[in-house]
Amino acid sequence: MAERYFPDNLPTRIQHYIDGKCVDSVGGETFDVLAPVSNANYATAAAGQKADVDLAVASAAKAFNEGPWPRMKPRERARILNRIADAVESQEARLAELETFDSGLPITQARGQALRAAENFRFFADLIVAQFDDAMKVPGAQINYVNRKPIGVAGLITPWNTPFMLESWKLAPAIASGCTVVLKPAEFTPLSASLWAGIFEEAGLPQGVFNLVNGLGEEAGDALVKHPDVPLISFTGETTTGQTIFRNAATGLKGLSMELGGKSPCVVFADADLDAAIDSALFGVFSLNGERCTAGSRILVERSSYDEFCEKFAARAKNIVVGDPHDPKTEVGALVHPEHYNKVMSYVEIGKTEGRLLAGGGRPPGLETGNYVAPTVFADVAPDARIFQEEIFGPVVAITPFENDDEALALANGVKYGLAAYIWTQNLTRAHNFAQNVEAGMVWLNSHNVRDLRTPFGGVKASGLGHEGGFRSIDFYTDQQAVHITLGTVQTPKFGAAATY
């Protein structure tokens, strides 16, 4: 592989971080980590097993039960959270370089990830200081107030798409709430996660509050979910894995927050600003290499605008620059791993039997090695087609026409997923009614994927369980204890006070 693909000081060993120390697996188990542009093995990572998870959980539990972190005042925790944000921002260039190398994400799209990760820590630093809990009064009779208490050790299982930033989505609120954590990053992309230990040490986070165990989901992830001393699991990933976690967490009645798969519709009505809709739809499905949970991978277009939309969309898709992720001109880089590349390419072949191929359909010319897929556009896709129904998680999109609002809504809701939806129309009445009726946890009206951190993030149906974001994240990582006090005479029925015979 060409020298330019290797960042300086690239580690060849990636270890766990347990109780303030970088360590190998107890049994010495490892797995290979591949570079997406070549599929060459560039590092060996410690493969966590039950024994390693046990050590990490013991460290986190000790820090929670005996350490200072859960008992610190919100302002004290907030100061450390802001120092974490400062440390993240100071490593922006390095982080982008590592994230691009490890995930195949284009460098121009990786550069903003550090700033977004830092903002997550600043946001929750502000939130815990400003937060107040309810007090309810009945004058002269009763007062009730709420104690909010961190729950304990949180198990965090994160995906391989934009891994560092998505790790921050879970780490920031969990730590801000006073919990301690065990992070299990995705096995395809462990490189940027290895930066967290140094960042937290530099910021002064107490030892044991943060622990990291690398490894496969069926080994390290499974052990974390089943561990009796981990009362909370926050997971982002594929739906069938979420179902397995749901089953395994049931025995321990664990708290679960899960953001799962998506097959989000982008609905374009004839009265929409067509050029703006095309810009958004292209970005929504092809940015981040199409490996994004909220991708608008089904585009539904009103019949009268359908041919024009398809023609313009396909022409733009053909012009998308695919290539070296480190090249600033690149718009779509290499998919994360050969296993995932093979999955995406299998759907491309399926799509050739289910739709009319307008663009892409294979490996781009001149890129004979690495996990490259040309942006692929299928039109005239029926709603029962697999490429319409199933999550592909790559640069592949299905376009389907509709005749009226009712058909558009039926098509939008006609899959098992319900994560996001994008609606393009100038008719405000239609926009608000459609948003109300579409089965999606998040809706963007005449907008692309931008999000306020105060708003809930999550899906419905097979796209998730629970919501995070803003106070909802704090709610997940804390118990709310109601305290009731009677003012004045206690009016209690006097059981057993009557005369006996």
Short mmCIF file of C-alpha atoms in Angstrom, two decimals:
data_model
loop_
_atom_site.label_atom_id
_atom_site.label_comp_id
_atom_site.label_asym_id
_atom_site.label_seq_id
_atom_site.Cartn_x
_atom_site.Cartn_y
_atom_site.Cartn_z
CA MET A 1 0.00 0.00 0.00
CA ALA A 2 1.23 3.49 -0.81
CA GLU A 3 3.01 5.38 1.96
CA ARG A 4 0.45 8.21 1.93
CA TYR A 5 -2.16 5.91 3.47
CA PHE A 6 -0.28 5.64 6.76
CA PRO A 7 -0.60 8.43 9.34
CA ASP A 8 2.52 9.18 11.36
CA ASN A 9 3.03 7.17 14.54
CA LEU A 10 0.33 4.69 13.62
CA PRO A 11 0.08 2.07 16.38
CA THR A 12 0.58 -1.56 15.50
CA ARG A 13 -0.99 -2.76 18.80
CA ILE A 14 -4.30 -1.55 20.20
CA GLN A 15 -4.98 -2.47 23.82
CA HIS A 16 -7.83 -2.30 26.29
CA TYR A 17 -7.95 0.48 28.88
CA ILE A 18 -8.97 -0.85 32.29
CA ASP A 19 -8.62 0.87 35.66
CA GLY A 20 -6.34 3.55 34.28
CA LYS A 21 -3.96 1.20 32.43
CA CYS A 22 -3.54 0.01 28.85
CA VAL A 23 -3.57 -3.79 28.95
CA ASP A 24 -3.74 -6.83 26.69
CA SER A 25 -6.45 -9.45 26.98
CA VAL A 26 -6.08 -11.76 29.95
CA GLY A 27 -5.86 -14.75 27.62
CA GLY A 28 -3.80 -12.95 24.97
CA GLU A 29 -6.58 -13.04 22.34
CA THR A 30 -6.26 -10.59 19.42
CA PHE A 31 -7.89 -9.71 16.11
CA ASP A 32 -6.60 -8.03 12.96
CA VAL A 33 -7.58 -4.48 12.01
CA LEU A 34 -7.74 -3.69 8.28
CA ALA A 35 -7.24 -0.48 6.31
CA PRO A 36 -10.28 0.04 4.02
CA VAL A 37 -8.32 1.40 1.06
CA SER A 38 -6.22 -1.77 0.78
CA ASN A 39 -7.70 -4.33 3.21
CA ALA A 40 -4.16 -4.79 4.50
CA ASN A 41 -3.76 -5.61 8.18
CA TYR A 42 -2.15 -2.56 9.82
CA ALA A 43 -2.64 -3.38 13.53
CA THR A 44 -3.47 -6.09 16.00
CA ALA A 45 -6.11 -5.30 18.62
CA ALA A 46 -6.73 -7.01 21.92
CA ALA A 47 -9.88 -9.13 21.63
CA GLY A 48 -11.84 -8.80 24.84
CA GLN A 49 -13.38 -11.88 26.43
CA LYS A 50 -15.56 -12.34 29.50
CA ALA A 51 -12.50 -12.14 31.78
CA ASP A 52 -11.55 -8.75 30.37
CA VAL A 53 -15.09 -7.41 30.65
CA ASP A 54 -15.21 -8.65 34.24
CA LEU A 55 -12.09 -6.61 35.06
CA ALA A 56 -13.42 -3.51 33.33
CA VAL A 57 -16.78 -3.72 35.08
CA ALA A 58 -15.08 -4.27 38.44
CA SER A 59 -13.01 -1.13 37.85
CA ALA A 60 -16.08 0.90 36.87
CA ALA A 61 -18.11 -0.46 39.79
CA LYS A 62 -15.36 0.41 42.28
CA ALA A 63 -15.12 3.93 40.85
CA PHE A 64 -18.88 4.30 41.15
CA ASN A 65 -19.26 2.86 44.65
CA GLU A 66 -16.10 4.21 46.26
CA GLY A 67 -14.73 6.96 44.02
CA PRO A 68 -15.48 10.68 43.97
CA TRP A 69 -17.14 10.99 40.58
CA PRO A 70 -20.82 10.26 41.38
CA ARG A 71 -20.57 12.44 44.51
CA MET A 72 -19.00 15.49 42.87
CA LYS A 73 -21.08 18.62 42.49
CA PRO A 74 -22.39 19.26 38.96
CA ARG A 75 -20.12 22.28 38.52
CA GLU A 76 -17.06 20.19 39.42
CA ARG A 77 -18.01 17.52 36.88
CA ALA A 78 -18.77 20.22 34.31
CA ARG A 79 -15.25 21.66 34.62
CA ILE A 80 -13.77 18.27 33.76
CA LEU A 81 -16.23 17.80 30.88
CA ASN A 82 -15.13 21.14 29.42
CA ARG A 83 -11.48 20.12 29.77
CA ILE A 84 -12.36 16.93 27.88
CA ALA A 85 -13.86 19.08 25.13
CA ASP A 86 -10.71 21.22 25.01
CA ALA A 87 -8.55 18.10 24.71
CA VAL A 88 -10.74 16.71 21.90
CA GLU A 89 -10.59 19.97 19.96
CA SER A 90 -6.82 20.12 20.31
CA GLN A 91 -6.56 16.76 18.51
CA GLU A 92 -8.92 17.60 15.64
CA ALA A 93 -6.37 17.16 12.86
CA ARG A 94 -4.98 13.93 14.30
CA LEU A 95 -8.44 12.54 14.90
CA ALA A 96 -9.58 13.29 11.35
CA GLU A 97 -6.45 11.62 9.97
CA LEU A 98 -6.99 8.48 12.05
CA GLU A 99 -10.74 8.35 11.41
CA THR A 100 -10.23 8.60 7.65
CA PHE A 101 -7.53 5.94 7.69
CA ASP A 102 -9.51 3.53 9.87
CA SER A 103 -13.03 3.96 8.44
CA GLY A 104 -12.51 5.10 4.83
CA LEU A 105 -14.49 8.27 5.53
CA PRO A 106 -13.47 11.17 3.23
CA ILE A 107 -11.13 13.54 5.05
CA THR A 108 -13.35 16.59 4.45
CA GLN A 109 -16.21 14.79 6.22
CA ALA A 110 -13.97 13.52 9.02
CA ARG A 111 -12.65 16.97 9.90
CA GLY A 112 -15.80 18.11 11.64
CA GLN A 113 -16.11 15.03 13.83
CA ALA A 114 -13.80 16.27 16.61
CA LEU A 115 -15.67 19.55 16.92
CA ARG A 116 -19.00 17.73 17.07
CA ALA A 117 -17.62 15.35 19.70
CA ALA A 118 -16.30 18.25 21.76
CA GLU A 119 -19.65 20.02 21.53
CA ASN A 120 -21.36 16.97 23.03
CA PHE A 121 -19.23 17.31 26.16
CA ARG A 122 -19.76 21.08 26.36
CA PHE A 123 -23.51 20.66 25.93
CA PHE A 124 -23.85 18.19 28.80
CA ALA A 125 -21.48 20.24 30.97
CA ASP A 126 -23.91 23.13 30.59
CA LEU A 127 -26.95 20.91 31.03
CA ILE A 128 -25.99 19.37 34.37
CA VAL A 129 -25.20 22.78 35.85
CA ALA A 130 -28.45 24.35 34.64
CA GLN A 131 -30.59 21.31 35.43
CA PHE A 132 -33.16 21.49 38.19
CA ASP A 133 -35.64 18.88 39.36
CA ASP A 134 -39.30 19.20 40.20
CA ALA A 135 -40.86 20.20 43.50
CA MET A 136 -44.66 19.98 43.83
CA LYS A 137 -46.55 21.62 46.67
CA VAL A 138 -50.03 21.43 48.13
CA PRO A 139 -49.96 24.48 50.45
CA GLY A 140 -50.35 23.53 54.08
CA ALA A 141 -50.69 19.84 53.24
CA GLN A 142 -47.80 18.29 51.32
CA ILE A 143 -44.54 18.91 49.51
CA ASN A 144 -43.00 16.48 47.03
CA TYR A 145 -39.59 16.73 45.42
CA VAL A 146 -37.37 14.64 43.15
CA ASN A 147 -33.86 13.33 43.79
CA ARG A 148 -31.93 12.45 40.64
CA LYS A 149 -29.22 9.82 41.16
CA PRO A 150 -26.79 8.18 38.69
CA ILE A 151 -27.70 4.54 38.17
CA GLY A 152 -24.28 2.88 38.08
CA VAL A 153 -22.04 1.26 35.47
CA ALA A 154 -23.20 1.99 31.93
CA GLY A 155 -22.27 -0.39 29.11
CA LEU A 156 -21.78 1.55 25.87
CA ILE A 157 -21.63 -0.34 22.57
CA THR A 158 -20.90 1.84 19.55
CA PRO A 159 -20.85 1.45 15.74
CA TRP A 160 -18.11 1.83 13.16
CA ASN A 161 -19.55 4.74 11.15
CA THR A 162 -18.13 8.06 12.44
CA PRO A 163 -17.02 6.05 15.50
CA PHE A 164 -15.34 8.74 17.62
CA MET A 165 -18.19 11.21 17.36
CA LEU A 166 -20.84 8.56 18.04
CA GLU A 167 -18.85 7.36 21.05
CA SER A 168 -19.01 10.91 22.39
CA TRP A 169 -22.82 10.88 22.09
CA LYS A 170 -22.89 8.16 24.74
CA LEU A 171 -19.81 8.98 26.81
CA ALA A 172 -20.72 12.62 27.42
CA PRO A 173 -24.18 12.16 28.98
CA ALA A 174 -23.24 8.97 30.83
CA ILE A 175 -20.23 10.58 32.50
CA ALA A 176 -22.00 13.91 33.01
CA SER A 177 -24.77 12.11 34.88
CA GLY A 178 -22.28 10.65 37.37
CA CYS A 179 -22.22 7.14 35.95
CA THR A 180 -19.04 5.21 35.26
CA VAL A 181 -18.67 3.42 31.92
CA VAL A 182 -17.32 0.48 29.99
CA LEU A 183 -17.07 1.28 26.28
CA LYS A 184 -17.03 -1.49 23.67
CA PRO A 185 -16.18 0.17 20.33
CA ALA A 186 -16.84 -1.47 16.98
CA GLU A 187 -14.25 -4.06 16.03
CA PHE A 188 -13.88 -2.68 12.49
CA THR A 189 -12.73 0.74 13.76
CA PRO A 190 -10.91 0.60 17.13
CA LEU A 191 -8.23 3.16 16.24
CA SER A 192 -9.82 6.50 17.18
CA ALA A 193 -11.39 5.01 20.33
CA SER A 194 -7.86 4.44 21.63
CA LEU A 195 -7.50 8.23 21.92
CA TRP A 196 -10.10 8.51 24.68
CA ALA A 197 -7.85 7.22 27.46
CA GLY A 198 -5.28 9.97 26.98
CA ILE A 199 -7.97 12.61 26.59
CA PHE A 200 -9.68 11.64 29.83
CA GLU A 201 -6.38 11.42 31.73
CA GLU A 202 -5.36 14.87 30.49
CA ALA A 203 -8.72 16.30 31.62
CA GLY A 204 -8.43 14.81 35.11
CA LEU A 205 -11.24 12.26 34.97
CA PRO A 206 -10.82 10.02 38.04
CA GLN A 207 -9.35 6.57 37.50
CA GLY A 208 -11.90 3.85 36.77
CA VAL A 209 -14.66 6.16 35.56
CA PHE A 210 -13.80 5.27 31.94
CA ASN A 211 -12.88 1.78 30.80
CA LEU A 212 -12.57 0.41 27.27
CA VAL A 213 -12.67 -3.18 26.06
CA ASN A 214 -12.07 -3.90 22.38
CA GLY A 215 -13.38 -7.04 20.76
CA LEU A 216 -16.07 -8.78 18.79
CA GLY A 217 -19.72 -8.23 19.52
CA GLU A 218 -20.44 -11.90 20.16
CA GLU A 219 -17.61 -12.04 22.72
CA ALA A 220 -16.89 -8.71 24.43
CA GLY A 221 -20.26 -7.16 23.62
CA ASP A 222 -22.18 -10.21 24.75
CA ALA A 223 -20.28 -10.39 28.04
CA LEU A 224 -20.95 -6.71 28.71
CA VAL A 225 -24.68 -7.02 28.04
CA LYS A 226 -25.00 -10.07 30.29
CA HIS A 227 -22.86 -8.78 33.16
CA PRO A 228 -24.92 -8.61 36.38
CA ASP A 229 -23.20 -5.43 37.56
CA VAL A 230 -24.07 -3.42 34.44
CA PRO A 231 -27.63 -2.07 34.86
CA LEU A 232 -27.65 0.04 31.66
CA ILE A 233 -26.85 -0.70 28.03
CA SER A 234 -26.76 1.97 25.33
CA PHE A 235 -26.33 0.46 21.86
CA THR A 236 -26.17 1.86 18.36
CA GLY A 237 -26.08 -0.66 15.55
CA GLU A 238 -27.94 -3.09 13.36
CA THR A 239 -31.48 -4.20 14.22
CA THR A 240 -30.92 -7.95 14.53
CA THR A 241 -28.03 -7.30 16.93
CA GLY A 242 -30.37 -5.05 18.89
CA GLN A 243 -32.88 -7.87 19.13
CA THR A 244 -30.18 -10.16 20.53
CA ILE A 245 -29.21 -7.53 23.09
CA PHE A 246 -32.87 -7.08 24.03
CA ARG A 247 -33.20 -10.83 24.73
CA ASN A 248 -29.94 -11.02 26.68
CA ALA A 249 -30.72 -7.93 28.75
CA ALA A 250 -34.16 -9.22 29.73
CA THR A 251 -32.87 -11.56 32.44
CA GLY A 252 -31.29 -8.66 34.32
CA LEU A 253 -34.16 -6.23 33.58
CA LYS A 254 -31.54 -3.79 32.32
CA GLY A 255 -32.26 -0.30 31.11
CA LEU A 256 -31.92 -0.16 27.32
CA SER A 257 -31.46 2.66 24.86
CA MET A 258 -31.00 1.40 21.32
CA GLU A 259 -30.73 3.28 18.05
CA LEU A 260 -31.02 0.62 15.36
CA GLY A 261 -31.32 0.33 11.60
CA GLY A 262 -33.02 2.64 9.15
CA LYS A 263 -34.49 2.77 5.68
CA SER A 264 -35.53 6.39 5.76
CA PRO A 265 -37.75 7.93 3.07
CA CYS A 266 -37.00 11.21 1.32
CA VAL A 267 -40.38 12.36 -0.02
CA VAL A 268 -40.31 14.94 -2.83
CA PHE A 269 -43.61 16.51 -3.83
CA ALA A 270 -44.11 18.25 -7.17
CA ASP A 271 -44.28 21.70 -5.55
CA ALA A 272 -40.88 21.30 -3.86
CA ASP A 273 -37.80 23.32 -4.67
CA LEU A 274 -36.47 20.53 -6.87
CA ASP A 275 -32.84 21.67 -6.95
CA ALA A 276 -32.69 22.02 -3.17
CA ALA A 277 -34.33 18.62 -2.76
CA ILE A 278 -31.80 17.02 -5.10
CA ASP A 279 -28.90 18.62 -3.22
CA SER A 280 -30.26 17.29 0.08
CA ALA A 281 -31.18 13.85 -1.24
CA LEU A 282 -27.72 13.35 -2.77
CA PHE A 283 -25.96 14.42 0.40
CA GLY A 284 -28.36 12.41 2.56
CA VAL A 285 -27.60 9.07 0.94
CA PHE A 286 -24.02 9.45 -0.35
CA SER A 287 -22.27 11.42 2.39
CA LEU A 288 -20.32 9.32 4.91
CA ASN A 289 -20.02 6.76 2.09
CA GLY A 290 -23.72 5.99 2.53
CA GLU A 291 -22.83 4.38 5.85
CA ARG A 292 -25.17 6.47 7.97
CA CYS A 293 -28.14 5.39 10.04
CA THR A 294 -30.35 8.31 8.94
CA ALA A 295 -29.56 7.99 5.22
CA GLY A 296 -32.50 8.82 2.96
CA SER A 297 -32.02 5.59 1.05
CA ARG A 298 -35.56 5.51 -0.38
CA ILE A 299 -36.49 8.53 -2.49
CA LEU A 300 -40.20 8.89 -3.22
CA VAL A 301 -41.03 11.40 -5.96
CA GLU A 302 -44.41 12.68 -7.13
CA ARG A 303 -45.14 11.37 -10.62
CA SER A 304 -45.28 14.75 -12.38
CA SER A 305 -41.72 15.54 -11.27
CA TYR A 306 -40.39 12.00 -11.37
CA ASP A 307 -38.62 11.91 -14.75
CA GLU A 308 -36.96 15.28 -14.23
CA PHE A 309 -35.84 14.33 -10.74
CA CYS A 310 -34.39 10.98 -11.84
CA GLU A 311 -32.50 12.55 -14.74
CA LYS A 312 -30.95 15.31 -12.64
CA PHE A 313 -30.24 13.08 -9.64
CA ALA A 314 -28.52 10.40 -11.73
CA ALA A 315 -26.41 12.96 -13.58
CA ARG A 316 -25.17 14.37 -10.30
CA ALA A 317 -24.54 10.91 -8.84
CA LYS A 318 -22.33 10.04 -11.82
CA ASN A 319 -20.20 13.12 -11.10
CA ILE A 320 -19.54 12.27 -7.45
CA VAL A 321 -15.81 11.90 -6.87
CA VAL A 322 -14.91 8.46 -5.52
CA GLY A 323 -11.35 7.83 -4.44
CA ASP A 324 -8.61 8.07 -1.86
CA PRO A 325 -10.28 9.12 1.42
CA HIS A 326 -7.29 11.35 2.26
CA ASP A 327 -7.76 13.42 -0.92
CA PRO A 328 -9.78 16.59 -0.14
CA LYS A 329 -11.53 16.25 -3.52
CA THR A 330 -12.99 12.86 -2.57
CA GLU A 331 -16.73 12.82 -1.83
CA VAL A 332 -17.17 9.04 -1.40
CA GLY A 333 -14.30 7.00 0.01
CA ALA A 334 -13.81 3.30 0.74
CA LEU A 335 -16.35 1.26 2.68
CA VAL A 336 -15.18 0.24 6.10
CA HIS A 337 -14.39 -3.46 5.67
CA PRO A 338 -14.40 -6.17 2.97
CA GLU A 339 -17.19 -8.00 4.79
CA HIS A 340 -19.40 -4.93 4.54
CA TYR A 341 -18.27 -4.24 0.96
CA ASN A 342 -19.41 -7.72 -0.07
CA LYS A 343 -22.80 -7.15 1.58
CA VAL A 344 -23.32 -3.84 -0.24
CA MET A 345 -22.23 -5.29 -3.57
CA SER A 346 -24.65 -8.19 -3.14
CA TYR A 347 -27.47 -5.64 -2.87
CA VAL A 348 -26.20 -3.87 -5.98
CA GLU A 349 -26.56 -7.12 -7.88
CA ILE A 350 -30.03 -7.70 -6.42
CA GLY A 351 -30.97 -4.16 -7.43
CA LYS A 352 -30.14 -4.88 -11.06
CA THR A 353 -33.06 -7.34 -11.06
CA GLU A 354 -35.40 -5.04 -9.12
CA GLY A 355 -34.96 -1.60 -10.65
CA ARG A 356 -33.69 0.44 -13.57
CA LEU A 357 -30.00 1.22 -13.08
CA LEU A 358 -29.34 4.94 -13.66
CA ALA A 359 -25.85 5.32 -12.21
CA GLY A 360 -23.06 3.25 -10.68
CA GLY A 361 -23.67 -0.43 -10.26
CA GLY A 362 -20.19 -1.66 -9.41
CA ARG A 363 -16.60 -0.79 -8.63
CA PRO A 364 -15.46 2.58 -9.99
CA PRO A 365 -12.86 2.38 -12.79
CA GLY A 366 -9.28 2.84 -11.66
CA LEU A 367 -9.93 1.59 -8.13
CA GLU A 368 -9.16 -2.09 -8.42
CA THR A 369 -8.26 -2.61 -4.74
CA GLY A 370 -10.01 -1.50 -1.60
CA ASN A 371 -13.68 -1.36 -0.68
CA TYR A 372 -14.90 1.09 -3.30
CA VAL A 373 -18.49 1.20 -4.61
CA ALA A 374 -19.65 3.74 -7.18
CA PRO A 375 -22.69 5.77 -6.07
CA THR A 376 -25.52 3.60 -7.35
CA VAL A 377 -29.00 4.77 -8.32
CA PHE A 378 -31.96 2.52 -9.10
CA ALA A 379 -35.26 3.92 -10.39
CA ASP A 380 -38.74 2.37 -10.77
CA VAL A 381 -38.23 0.30 -7.63
CA ALA A 382 -41.36 -1.53 -6.43
CA PRO A 383 -42.26 -1.27 -2.72
CA ASP A 384 -41.85 -5.02 -2.21
CA ALA A 385 -38.31 -5.04 -3.65
CA ARG A 386 -35.52 -6.02 -1.29
CA ILE A 387 -33.56 -2.84 -2.06
CA PHE A 388 -36.68 -0.89 -1.02
CA GLN A 389 -37.30 -2.87 2.17
CA GLU A 390 -33.84 -3.79 3.53
CA GLU A 391 -31.10 -1.62 4.97
CA ILE A 392 -28.05 -1.63 2.69
CA PHE A 393 -25.89 0.93 4.56
CA GLY A 394 -23.88 1.97 1.56
CA PRO A 395 -23.97 4.36 -1.42
CA VAL A 396 -27.07 2.78 -2.98
CA VAL A 397 -30.47 4.44 -3.37
CA ALA A 398 -33.89 3.34 -4.63
CA ILE A 399 -36.24 5.86 -6.33
CA THR A 400 -39.98 5.16 -6.52
CA PRO A 401 -42.81 7.31 -7.94
CA PHE A 402 -46.13 8.12 -6.22
CA GLU A 403 -49.39 9.62 -7.45
CA ASN A 404 -50.83 11.42 -4.42
CA ASP A 405 -50.33 12.18 -0.73
CA ASP A 406 -51.98 8.99 0.48
CA GLU A 407 -49.76 6.79 -1.66
CA ALA A 408 -46.68 8.74 -0.59
CA LEU A 409 -47.52 8.14 3.07
CA ALA A 410 -48.21 4.45 2.50
CA LEU A 411 -44.88 4.05 0.72
CA ALA A 412 -43.00 6.01 3.38
CA ASN A 413 -44.47 3.87 6.17
CA GLY A 414 -44.31 0.60 4.25
CA VAL A 415 -41.10 -0.78 5.78
CA LYS A 416 -40.28 -2.18 9.21
CA TYR A 417 -37.96 0.73 10.03
CA GLY A 418 -38.84 4.17 11.36
CA LEU A 419 -35.75 6.23 12.13
CA ALA A 420 -35.90 9.39 10.00
CA ALA A 421 -37.88 11.00 7.19
CA TYR A 422 -37.22 13.94 4.88
CA ILE A 423 -40.14 15.84 3.33
CA TRP A 424 -39.90 18.39 0.54
CA THR A 425 -42.95 20.53 -0.20
CA GLN A 426 -43.95 24.21 -0.21
CA ASN A 427 -47.39 23.35 1.19
CA LEU A 428 -47.16 23.93 4.95
CA THR A 429 -50.44 22.18 5.71
CA ARG A 430 -49.27 19.08 3.85
CA ALA A 431 -45.80 19.28 5.44
CA HIS A 432 -47.07 19.34 9.02
CA ASN A 433 -49.75 16.71 8.48
CA PHE A 434 -47.33 14.41 6.69
CA ALA A 435 -44.76 14.85 9.44
CA GLN A 436 -47.41 13.99 12.03
CA ASN A 437 -48.42 10.79 10.23
CA VAL A 438 -45.09 9.46 8.99
CA GLU A 439 -43.68 6.66 11.14
CA ALA A 440 -40.30 8.12 12.00
CA GLY A 441 -38.57 9.23 15.16
CA MET A 442 -37.13 12.30 13.44
CA VAL A 443 -38.45 14.35 10.54
CA TRP A 444 -36.70 17.03 8.51
CA LEU A 445 -38.97 19.41 6.56
CA ASN A 446 -37.27 21.08 3.58
CA SER A 447 -33.97 20.41 5.34
CA HIS A 448 -31.09 17.97 5.39
CA ASN A 449 -29.71 16.11 8.37
CA VAL A 450 -28.98 18.84 10.91
CA ARG A 451 -29.85 18.34 14.56
CA ASP A 452 -30.17 20.43 17.69
CA LEU A 453 -28.58 18.59 20.63
CA ARG A 454 -31.56 19.50 22.82
CA THR A 455 -33.97 17.43 20.74
CA PRO A 456 -34.72 13.70 21.10
CA PHE A 457 -32.78 11.31 18.90
CA GLY A 458 -34.21 7.86 18.27
CA GLY A 459 -36.50 5.77 16.12
CA VAL A 460 -39.75 3.85 16.17
CA LYS A 461 -40.66 0.34 15.02
CA ALA A 462 -37.49 -1.65 14.20
CA SER A 463 -35.32 1.48 14.35
CA GLY A 464 -34.94 1.72 18.07
CA LEU A 465 -36.02 1.65 21.65
CA GLY A 466 -36.04 4.83 23.71
CA HIS A 467 -34.62 8.24 22.95
CA GLU A 468 -31.44 10.08 23.83
CA GLY A 469 -30.51 13.73 23.44
CA GLY A 470 -30.80 16.62 25.88
CA PHE A 471 -32.61 15.86 29.13
CA ARG A 472 -33.72 12.49 27.73
CA SER A 473 -30.13 11.31 27.93
CA ILE A 474 -29.87 12.46 31.54
CA ASP A 475 -33.14 10.64 32.25
CA PHE A 476 -31.69 7.41 30.87
CA TYR A 477 -28.54 7.46 32.99
CA THR A 478 -30.25 8.50 36.24
CA ASP A 479 -32.94 7.27 38.60
CA GLN A 480 -35.57 9.77 39.65
CA GLN A 481 -36.56 9.26 43.26
CA ALA A 482 -39.74 10.93 44.52
CA VAL A 483 -39.72 12.14 48.13
CA HIS A 484 -43.09 12.93 49.78
CA ILE A 485 -43.49 14.98 52.96
CA THR A 486 -46.70 15.75 54.83
CA LEU A 487 -47.07 19.25 56.26
CA GLY A 488 -49.16 19.38 59.40
CA THR A 489 -51.19 16.61 60.92
CA VAL A 490 -50.74 13.21 59.34
CA GLN A 491 -54.16 12.03 58.23
CA THR A 492 -53.77 8.26 58.21
CA PRO A 493 -56.67 5.82 58.59
CA LYS A 494 -56.34 4.21 62.04
CA PHE A 495 -56.37 0.53 61.21
CA GLY A 496 -56.78 -1.63 64.30
CA ALA A 497 -57.69 1.31 66.56
CA ALA A 498 -61.34 0.30 67.02
CA ALA A 499 -62.42 -1.47 70.20
CA THR A 500 -62.12 -5.24 70.10
CA TYR A 501 -64.80 -7.65 71.36
#
